[in-house]
XYZ file of C-alpha atoms in Angstrom:
668
model
C 83.310 90.401 82.555
C 81.317 92.473 80.119
C 82.038 96.129 78.941
C 79.280 97.469 81.522
C 81.105 95.693 84.427
C 84.398 96.821 83.594
C 83.283 100.316 83.239
C 81.383 100.112 86.632
C 84.366 98.274 88.351
C 87.093 99.992 86.342
C 89.141 103.168 86.916
C 86.982 105.540 84.963
C 83.724 104.978 86.705
C 84.392 106.940 90.098
C 85.702 110.147 88.188
C 82.860 110.242 85.908
C 80.368 110.106 88.535
C 82.060 112.469 90.719
C 82.517 114.822 87.738
C 78.655 114.556 86.723
C 77.936 115.429 90.423
C 80.168 118.452 90.451
C 78.757 119.806 87.303
C 75.107 119.452 88.562
C 76.375 121.388 91.975
C 77.523 124.237 89.750
C 74.422 123.912 87.582
C 72.292 124.357 90.473
C 74.133 127.260 91.989
C 74.315 129.188 88.476
C 70.684 128.646 88.020
C 68.972 129.070 91.329
C 71.560 131.480 92.981
C 72.782 128.699 95.293
C 69.931 126.648 95.242
C 66.900 125.965 97.774
C 68.108 125.862 101.444
C 68.220 122.603 102.961
C 69.122 122.583 106.548
C 70.983 119.506 107.970
C 72.555 119.506 111.451
C 74.728 120.081 113.439
C 74.716 123.627 113.220
C 78.071 124.334 114.167
C 79.296 122.722 111.202
C 76.925 124.489 108.991
C 78.326 127.837 110.455
C 82.044 127.063 110.178
C 84.654 127.979 107.409
C 83.386 129.561 104.274
C 79.745 129.311 105.007
C 80.436 131.565 108.153
C 81.474 134.489 105.935
C 78.060 134.449 104.247
C 74.859 136.221 105.427
C 73.245 132.667 105.015
C 75.108 130.088 106.271
C 72.426 127.533 105.157
C 73.517 124.159 103.484
C 72.228 124.404 99.960
C 71.323 121.767 97.551
C 74.420 122.688 95.539
C 76.543 121.850 98.421
C 74.914 118.564 98.792
C 75.950 117.538 95.306
C 79.319 119.172 95.556
C 79.889 116.928 98.891
C 78.445 113.976 96.979
C 81.035 114.462 94.335
C 83.865 114.506 96.999
C 82.634 111.541 98.695
C 82.199 109.563 95.522
C 85.754 110.348 94.550
C 87.337 110.303 97.977
C 85.759 106.981 99.204
C 88.204 104.615 97.488
C 91.162 107.138 98.592
C 90.245 107.010 102.109
C 89.958 103.074 102.193
C 93.174 102.760 100.858
C 94.405 105.170 103.355
C 93.345 103.147 106.237
C 94.349 99.933 104.874
C 97.930 101.328 104.419
C 97.795 102.910 107.820
C 96.976 99.261 109.290
C 99.697 98.050 107.536
C 101.865 101.035 108.924
C 102.460 102.810 105.864
C 101.731 106.674 105.491
C 101.219 107.205 101.817
C 99.799 109.602 99.286
C 96.241 108.565 99.618
C 96.387 109.449 103.552
C 97.629 113.010 102.699
C 94.648 113.532 100.213
C 92.102 112.275 102.497
C 93.148 114.298 105.366
C 93.225 117.241 103.158
C 89.684 116.490 101.724
C 88.159 115.708 105.149
C 89.649 118.883 106.438
C 88.256 121.080 103.760
C 84.876 119.565 104.187
C 85.084 120.462 108.093
C 85.851 124.084 107.313
C 82.941 124.212 104.693
C 85.149 124.357 101.712
C 83.215 121.404 99.884
C 84.536 122.715 96.204
C 88.395 122.220 97.218
C 87.559 118.802 98.724
C 85.557 117.645 95.465
C 88.270 119.235 93.320
C 91.053 117.580 95.217
C 89.448 114.133 95.456
C 88.179 114.279 91.636
C 91.593 115.385 90.247
C 93.419 112.401 92.349
C 90.891 109.943 90.960
C 91.526 111.382 87.438
C 95.070 111.212 87.916
C 94.832 107.335 89.163
C 92.626 106.469 86.190
C 95.059 108.189 83.517
C 98.011 106.414 85.393
C 96.512 102.997 85.218
C 95.381 103.349 81.617
C 98.770 104.543 80.616
C 100.686 101.771 82.534
C 98.302 99.279 80.835
C 99.758 100.913 77.587
C 103.286 100.405 78.846
C 102.584 96.779 79.449
C 101.327 96.387 75.903
C 104.413 94.063 75.003
C 102.884 91.416 77.509
C 99.695 91.821 75.762
C 101.356 91.240 72.538
C 102.924 88.182 73.867
C 99.411 87.010 75.208
C 97.685 87.977 72.029
C 100.125 85.676 69.745
C 99.432 82.509 71.822
C 97.360 80.074 69.825
C 93.794 79.236 70.896
C 93.687 75.850 68.798
C 95.628 73.177 67.177
C 95.017 70.655 64.559
C 96.456 67.290 65.557
C 96.497 63.575 64.204
C 94.594 61.232 66.404
C 93.604 57.744 65.054
C 94.524 58.560 61.781
C 92.292 61.760 61.060
C 92.581 65.463 61.720
C 91.175 66.921 64.914
C 90.914 70.605 65.913
C 91.206 70.993 69.755
C 92.268 73.682 72.155
C 95.940 74.296 72.279
C 96.225 73.568 75.831
C 94.949 69.972 75.181
C 97.590 68.892 72.624
C 99.697 65.782 74.078
C 103.443 65.529 74.309
C 104.708 63.576 71.391
C 101.656 64.039 69.153
C 102.020 65.297 65.669
C 100.556 68.723 64.937
C 99.769 70.084 61.489
C 100.467 73.750 60.594
C 98.953 75.151 57.721
C 99.582 78.324 55.828
C 98.554 81.306 57.950
C 98.234 79.254 61.209
C 99.824 79.747 64.364
C 102.209 77.125 65.722
C 100.618 75.938 69.012
C 103.445 73.899 70.505
C 107.411 73.787 70.705
C 108.425 70.889 68.363
C 110.561 69.687 65.846
C 109.516 69.406 62.143
C 108.992 65.523 60.939
C 107.743 66.582 57.569
C 107.161 69.232 55.193
C 108.635 72.551 54.534
C 107.405 76.037 55.152
C 108.230 79.621 56.397
C 107.449 80.821 59.789
C 107.310 84.430 60.950
C 109.121 84.208 64.600
C 108.893 87.928 65.357
C 106.886 87.309 68.812
C 109.880 85.154 69.974
C 113.038 86.549 68.408
C 112.027 89.836 67.132
C 113.092 89.064 63.706
C 110.458 89.855 61.047
C 111.907 87.826 58.345
C 110.165 84.684 57.829
C 112.541 81.576 58.429
C 112.774 78.407 56.249
C 111.684 75.337 58.048
C 112.479 71.648 56.887
C 112.646 68.281 58.314
C 114.531 68.625 61.686
C 114.017 72.342 62.340
C 112.881 73.435 65.444
C 109.640 75.729 65.690
C 108.378 77.567 68.647
C 104.613 78.108 69.834
C 103.099 81.619 68.708
C 105.119 81.867 65.491
C 102.862 82.076 62.527
C 103.275 80.196 58.964
C 103.706 82.225 56.243
C 103.299 79.584 53.838
C 103.782 75.933 53.323
C 102.542 72.765 55.533
C 104.465 71.411 58.483
C 104.046 68.410 60.422
C 105.535 68.898 64.011
C 106.262 66.703 66.824
C 105.148 68.410 70.008
C 108.274 68.490 72.394
C 106.928 71.414 74.498
C 103.278 72.058 75.279
C 101.212 74.413 77.480
C 103.476 76.297 80.355
C 106.563 74.474 79.034
C 106.640 76.287 75.696
C 109.294 79.221 74.853
C 106.527 81.546 74.636
C 104.956 80.716 78.146
C 108.171 81.073 79.580
C 108.879 84.586 77.983
C 105.361 85.843 79.290
C 106.260 84.491 82.702
C 109.602 86.235 82.706
C 108.317 89.670 81.444
C 105.694 89.360 84.103
C 108.447 89.125 86.849
C 110.759 91.507 85.049
C 108.177 94.318 85.035
C 107.325 93.833 88.675
C 111.072 93.738 89.965
C 112.367 96.937 91.335
C 115.613 98.792 90.373
C 118.006 99.840 93.124
C 116.625 103.604 92.429
C 113.055 102.491 92.590
C 113.811 100.907 96.172
C 115.439 104.122 97.332
C 112.597 106.150 96.065
C 110.224 103.752 97.998
C 112.030 104.095 101.284
C 112.201 107.962 100.609
C 108.639 108.097 100.282
C 108.187 106.515 103.608
C 109.895 109.259 105.158
C 108.977 111.998 103.082
C 105.131 111.596 103.512
C 105.258 112.022 107.411
C 107.734 114.858 106.871
C 104.986 116.780 104.750
C 102.177 116.037 107.392
C 104.527 117.492 110.268
C 105.319 120.526 107.889
C 101.551 121.079 107.302
C 100.714 120.956 110.997
C 103.632 123.156 112.023
C 102.395 125.676 109.400
C 98.779 125.691 110.382
C 99.857 126.017 114.075
C 102.146 128.895 113.499
C 100.062 130.726 110.974
C 96.656 129.791 112.354
C 95.577 129.010 108.818
C 93.922 125.766 108.526
C 93.573 126.356 104.715
C 97.321 126.604 104.527
C 98.017 123.278 106.280
C 95.568 121.332 104.086
C 96.907 122.857 101.032
C 100.356 121.803 102.173
C 99.080 118.293 102.510
C 97.954 118.179 98.821
C 100.964 120.041 97.298
C 103.438 117.781 98.994
C 101.941 114.628 97.273
C 104.829 112.522 95.927
C 102.958 110.958 93.282
C 105.009 111.916 90.467
C 108.123 110.883 92.467
C 106.692 107.533 93.275
C 105.530 106.734 89.618
C 108.683 108.015 87.979
C 110.563 104.855 88.250
C 108.342 101.860 87.890
C 106.806 103.475 84.733
C 109.963 103.775 83.039
C 111.148 100.444 83.926
C 107.785 98.701 82.535
C 108.139 100.657 79.417
C 111.654 99.930 78.871
C 111.311 96.262 79.723
C 108.207 95.977 77.584
C 110.128 97.499 74.590
C 112.956 95.188 74.937
C 110.551 92.176 75.034
C 108.987 93.518 71.655
C 112.269 93.293 70.152
C 113.327 89.805 71.433
C 115.326 91.000 74.547
C 114.417 89.738 77.889
C 115.650 91.541 80.721
C 115.290 90.036 84.079
C 114.159 93.009 86.163
C 114.766 96.700 86.992
C 118.183 96.260 88.799
C 119.619 94.521 85.614
C 118.225 97.032 83.398
C 119.834 99.710 85.612
C 122.975 97.760 85.724
C 123.130 97.512 82.033
C 123.275 101.377 81.355
C 126.411 101.261 83.297
C 128.299 98.478 81.074
C 131.662 99.960 80.405
C 133.219 96.575 79.133
C 131.768 93.511 77.135
C 133.672 90.309 77.128
C 132.432 87.918 74.405
C 133.302 84.149 73.481
C 134.323 83.703 70.246
C 132.523 80.281 69.064
C 129.052 80.689 68.442
C 129.220 84.473 69.294
C 131.610 86.418 67.064
C 131.450 83.388 64.819
C 128.680 81.130 63.418
C 129.322 78.447 65.456
C 129.392 75.886 62.760
C 132.888 75.160 61.955
C 134.165 72.745 58.710
C 136.929 71.037 58.158
C 139.471 73.146 55.862
C 142.841 71.392 55.856
C 144.352 67.982 56.342
C 148.134 67.999 56.260
C 149.945 64.956 56.169
C 153.376 64.976 58.173
C 154.054 61.419 57.961
C 155.520 60.484 54.304
C 154.159 56.941 54.769
C 150.665 57.817 55.093
C 148.001 59.272 52.762
C 145.602 62.085 53.369
C 142.707 59.775 53.983
C 144.575 57.838 56.801
C 145.345 60.983 58.631
C 141.711 62.025 58.301
C 140.369 58.445 59.597
C 142.769 58.402 62.734
C 141.375 62.056 63.553
C 137.804 61.028 63.122
C 138.556 57.760 64.970
C 139.812 59.771 68.107
C 137.084 62.315 67.952
C 133.948 59.771 67.345
C 133.563 59.702 71.439
C 134.226 63.383 71.821
C 131.689 66.014 72.782
C 133.691 68.849 71.606
C 132.066 71.153 68.886
C 135.070 70.779 66.546
C 134.564 67.187 66.474
C 131.527 67.301 64.111
C 133.261 68.462 61.151
C 136.098 66.198 61.352
C 133.479 63.337 61.533
C 131.321 64.686 58.755
C 133.994 65.138 56.324
C 135.375 61.577 57.244
C 132.018 60.056 56.559
C 131.419 62.124 53.453
C 134.822 60.618 51.987
C 134.129 57.030 53.049
C 136.940 56.910 55.779
C 134.723 57.505 58.902
C 134.942 55.369 61.958
C 132.766 52.399 62.240
C 132.515 52.284 65.904
C 133.559 54.156 68.868
C 136.937 54.357 70.722
C 137.755 52.151 73.359
C 138.075 55.172 75.880
C 138.216 58.909 75.408
C 139.871 61.388 77.998
C 139.409 65.011 77.449
C 142.169 67.282 78.558
C 140.679 70.461 79.384
C 142.488 73.401 77.291
C 144.802 70.864 75.377
C 142.578 68.439 73.198
C 141.542 64.635 73.604
C 143.336 61.218 74.263
C 141.404 58.159 72.674
C 142.400 54.513 72.454
C 141.478 53.059 69.186
C 141.904 49.780 67.997
C 144.371 49.137 70.834
C 146.434 52.491 69.811
C 146.753 55.529 71.634
C 145.726 58.493 69.516
C 146.417 62.340 70.305
C 144.512 65.119 68.868
C 145.133 68.778 70.312
C 147.694 71.138 70.755
C 151.549 70.779 71.360
C 151.166 70.920 75.042
C 149.183 67.878 74.689
C 151.730 66.181 72.696
C 154.574 67.099 75.097
C 152.307 65.761 78.112
C 152.308 62.553 76.393
C 155.823 62.222 75.786
C 155.811 62.956 71.936
C 159.511 63.802 70.888
C 160.290 67.275 70.907
C 161.505 67.409 67.492
C 158.329 66.013 65.946
C 156.235 68.589 68.060
C 158.609 71.395 66.823
C 157.646 70.467 63.285
C 154.017 70.101 63.773
C 153.941 73.210 65.795
C 155.130 75.406 62.865
C 152.736 73.919 60.614
C 149.906 74.640 63.141
C 151.051 78.163 63.584
C 150.893 78.739 59.826
C 147.138 77.569 59.530
C 146.458 79.563 62.711
C 147.801 82.520 61.188
C 144.788 82.133 58.625
C 142.255 82.207 61.180
C 142.127 78.470 61.416
C 141.985 76.251 64.227
C 144.792 73.606 63.940
C 144.875 70.171 65.716
C 147.869 67.873 65.695
C 147.196 64.182 65.305
C 149.631 61.666 66.832
C 149.570 57.897 66.977
C 151.597 56.074 69.359
C 153.970 58.811 69.940
C 154.483 59.359 66.052
C 153.041 62.853 64.664
C 151.214 61.945 61.431
C 149.491 65.311 60.578
C 147.614 68.293 61.296
C 143.872 69.025 60.812
C 142.358 72.391 60.755
C 138.906 73.652 61.256
C 137.351 77.263 60.541
C 134.704 78.888 61.613
C 133.022 81.759 59.676
C 133.073 85.218 61.217
C 129.453 86.534 61.440
C 128.585 89.198 59.045
C 127.197 91.442 61.736
C 129.888 90.929 64.304
C 132.019 94.026 63.046
C 129.075 96.234 63.260
C 128.073 94.884 66.843
C 131.530 95.799 67.966
C 131.302 99.164 66.336
C 127.620 100.017 67.755
C 128.791 98.768 71.229
C 131.596 101.539 71.093
C 128.946 104.063 69.998
C 126.564 103.134 72.693
C 129.401 104.080 75.334
C 131.122 100.787 75.907
C 135.021 101.465 76.343
C 136.225 98.028 75.758
C 135.214 94.908 73.868
C 137.276 91.739 74.861
C 137.349 88.326 73.427
C 137.689 85.457 75.816
C 138.191 82.287 74.127
C 140.155 78.761 74.460
C 141.346 78.737 70.948
C 144.914 79.787 69.982
C 146.336 83.177 70.110
C 146.711 83.413 66.242
C 143.219 82.169 65.452
C 141.931 84.779 68.209
C 143.884 87.465 66.726
C 142.713 86.735 63.034
C 139.028 86.746 64.369
C 139.670 90.048 66.459
C 141.379 91.804 63.556
C 138.252 90.972 61.355
C 135.688 92.340 63.959
C 137.365 95.248 65.467
C 137.987 93.449 68.997
C 139.815 95.862 71.496
C 141.369 93.198 73.450
C 142.032 89.479 73.001
C 142.264 86.769 75.709
C 143.418 83.419 74.077
C 144.006 79.879 75.135
C 141.756 80.219 78.166
C 140.388 77.375 80.408
C 136.936 78.231 81.949
C 138.633 79.258 85.341
C 140.943 81.821 83.246
C 137.908 83.265 81.792
C 136.612 83.774 85.382
C 139.830 85.573 86.133
C 139.822 87.752 83.002
C 136.461 89.017 84.122
C 137.476 89.653 87.559
C 140.474 91.392 86.576
C 138.298 93.745 84.344
C 136.138 94.306 87.232
C 139.252 95.395 89.599
C 139.966 97.900 86.611
C 136.599 99.618 87.400
C 134.595 98.214 84.559
C 131.135 97.368 84.787
C 131.115 94.242 82.632
C 128.684 92.053 80.547
C 129.612 88.638 79.542
C 128.166 86.954 76.514
C 128.402 83.196 76.395
C 126.776 79.794 75.851
C 126.451 79.242 79.604
C 128.441 75.776 79.346
C 132.122 76.334 79.522
C 131.435 80.165 80.260
C 129.273 79.475 83.370
C 131.804 80.731 85.821
C 132.602 83.720 83.777
C 128.708 84.538 83.113
C 128.005 84.221 87.010
C 130.797 86.454 87.955
C 130.215 89.143 85.400
C 127.708 92.258 86.441
C 125.381 91.047 83.451
C 125.241 87.629 81.995
C 124.066 87.830 78.557
C 122.537 84.558 76.635
C 122.314 84.522 72.898
C 119.817 82.356 70.954
C 117.999 81.781 73.993
C 114.634 80.778 72.106
C 113.825 77.186 73.183
C 116.220 77.205 75.873
C 114.463 77.033 79.515
C 117.749 77.374 81.324
C 118.767 80.355 79.474
C 115.631 82.073 79.788
C 115.179 81.575 83.678
C 119.018 82.088 84.545
C 120.515 84.799 82.141
C 120.099 88.459 83.409
C 119.813 89.402 79.700
C 118.642 86.741 77.192
C 118.679 87.610 73.296
C 115.911 85.407 72.062
C 117.349 85.452 68.307
C 120.743 84.836 67.104
C 121.313 88.607 66.319
C 124.417 90.036 67.488
C 123.085 93.671 66.959
C 120.366 92.930 69.650
C 123.496 93.301 72.281
C 124.158 96.877 71.538
C 120.230 97.504 71.408
C 119.886 96.210 74.912
C 122.453 98.403 76.351
C 121.252 101.538 74.295
C 117.786 100.909 75.460
C 118.907 100.390 79.085
C 120.872 103.721 78.985
C 117.690 105.457 77.543
C 115.626 104.162 80.205
C 117.846 105.187 83.153
C 117.900 108.722 81.494
C 114.101 108.878 81.614
C 114.208 107.633 85.061
C 116.371 110.596 86.026
C 114.484 112.904 83.941
C 111.085 111.881 85.641
C 112.556 112.381 89.302
C 113.808 115.708 88.299
C 110.268 116.784 87.029
C 108.729 115.292 90.198
C 110.993 117.192 92.701
C 110.865 120.382 90.779
C 107.158 120.483 90.630
C 106.951 119.744 94.469
C 109.466 122.607 95.303
C 107.598 125.101 92.959
C 104.232 124.392 94.248
C 105.391 124.832 97.833
C 106.905 127.795 96.994
C 103.793 129.076 95.476
C 101.690 128.131 98.724
C 103.824 130.116 100.951
C 103.703 132.976 98.420
C 100.160 132.901 97.958
C 98.108 132.169 94.957
C 98.474 128.205 95.019
C 94.943 126.693 96.170
C 94.316 122.928 96.949
C 92.519 122.606 93.830
C 95.232 124.159 91.773
C 98.137 122.421 93.643
C 96.353 119.158 92.929
C 95.717 119.773 89.182
C 99.364 120.814 88.695
C 100.439 117.732 90.619
C 98.249 115.501 88.587
C 99.561 117.252 85.481
C 103.256 116.279 86.630
C 102.396 112.809 87.036
C 100.966 112.745 83.561
C 104.074 114.290 82.001
C 106.268 111.793 83.796
C 104.330 109.086 82.459
C 104.333 110.507 78.845
C 107.959 110.964 78.892
C 108.300 107.285 80.096
C 106.305 106.140 77.224
C 108.737 107.793 74.917
C 110.636 104.454 75.478
C 107.983 102.299 73.747
C 108.691 103.964 70.224
C 111.138 102.139 67.938
C 114.497 103.810 67.720
C 116.840 103.542 64.687
C 118.378 100.223 64.484
C 115.888 98.505 66.555
C 113.823 95.335 65.510
C 110.200 95.304 66.384
C 107.423 92.835 65.903
C 105.605 93.658 62.714
C 102.219 95.554 62.869
C 100.557 92.433 61.554
C 101.285 90.910 64.836
C 100.609 93.655 67.177
C 97.991 93.468 69.898
C 94.194 93.740 68.977
C 91.685 95.548 71.200
C 90.282 92.110 71.847
C 93.562 90.840 72.959
C 94.040 93.735 75.377
C 90.602 93.086 76.802
C 91.520 89.424 77.429
C 94.774 90.421 79.137
C 92.824 93.173 81.469
C 90.102 90.727 82.251
């Protein structure tokens, strides 16, 4: 669609043409004293209303242009009103249509033209501003790559990004956009991932690193194995989620919609009654125009679109208006420890030998052999250290039996190996005296913030190994900002021991700690907080935290970039691995709800004042519509404040912002 077609079929052509016709009408009346008399029947109409008060009741050329201006501006309004009536909806367009037609019938052509012209102007400005608030979506579309360089038949070929095949090698050169989700198989470089995570600092990529479509190379050369193409890329899923979220209604918006269905017929009845009692048709028609709830109807969706758009720019995906509104009420936040408050990359810190007959390397070997078949995240640092020291297992254990909340039981070379907490050893009959000694050692390690695991072979305790996960540098700041944003309580829910949890809690400023929890225990803890009257957000990895995430009022997934499940299922998905985005999301939700309430107040106060002005005298149809449309623009402008960055937020850098061409592509 070219620019001329966009203008003709767009929002601005109607008010511009109508405005020109109105100006011509005024010019004719000013230059020609009303213009040449052009008589058109029927005579009863010509003599009605304002024309009947003049000596000459003729229908002038100026009236023709004024009426034409009203028809041009009001045609679409009337069509929408008829379509709404067919669907059994009495809306704002019907109020304006009835008022304009009534004004024409009584000969008040200026009022008819003014009302329809101002309403058309309001619609055009409203649409333009809503497009502005949806700019986050335009920015996401703008960063989508158009082309890709792939290796085919040993040669570099440039093809459209949508034609890349799964498993192909894609070349990413300096300054180019990554066209696919994939894994680096060769080369090094730095990628700007602001379009996905909201972080503007380029991230170093080497062999094995994950990359996302839409990110931009800021240096280096990468060969990427395509693992996600087209609609299966993280960027495509984000665009889809933002589209859905901006169209989703909040509870307040649904209430306003129901209110409008009753309010509009009530205004029509009020106008009819006022007209019958007073005998003043103009009063009745003016009430129809004044009572338009346009600002009220637009007050909620424009704030939701702006709030969700601002969040998307900063790498925060909010599922919809309902979840945005609920997030503003969050009074308690529950967080998992591993991978949330800590980096999620534990390392082996201690190997304590408790059997005098064994060496340190032997204890490490048995621990690694038992963990070789385990999927637990704490197994990896034990195995990595064992292999680095040359004592790693050569094969897999015969059987591996995880015991939830306690540890694992493995059969290694015909011997039973236990690795876990004291409860596991007691369950499998290890002598109480041996368990007591190991427990004291484990407690000393746990007091230092480490996670101890007791190792026993064939009922004999041989040692304790301990791993530690580093507390994230921004974890204490996250807790402090949550408190500043109005969150009363930050709670840690972890399956780790209490001593370890308390050490982490002390370092981060956590208010309440629940340790040694099974998945169902985390669910119970969330339920208990809800019983206390809290609106709770649960932050977790979506695996062992799944029951608690589902039960919480708001489920939050961290580091969701590349995770289709997280993007689709979480109420809020933090695309980056930045803890500070959580308080940012809650703060934005509170600001959005505040703007929604302000907008509702502005809309209602405007209607009340205009109605009072009509009954008191002095407010005409055209003045009323002008004030009405001004209130709509005030409401929209108020919501647009949400698009501005606030202190502490992370926005997409200017180099990646939407270009005019990109906006045209979206609107087309």
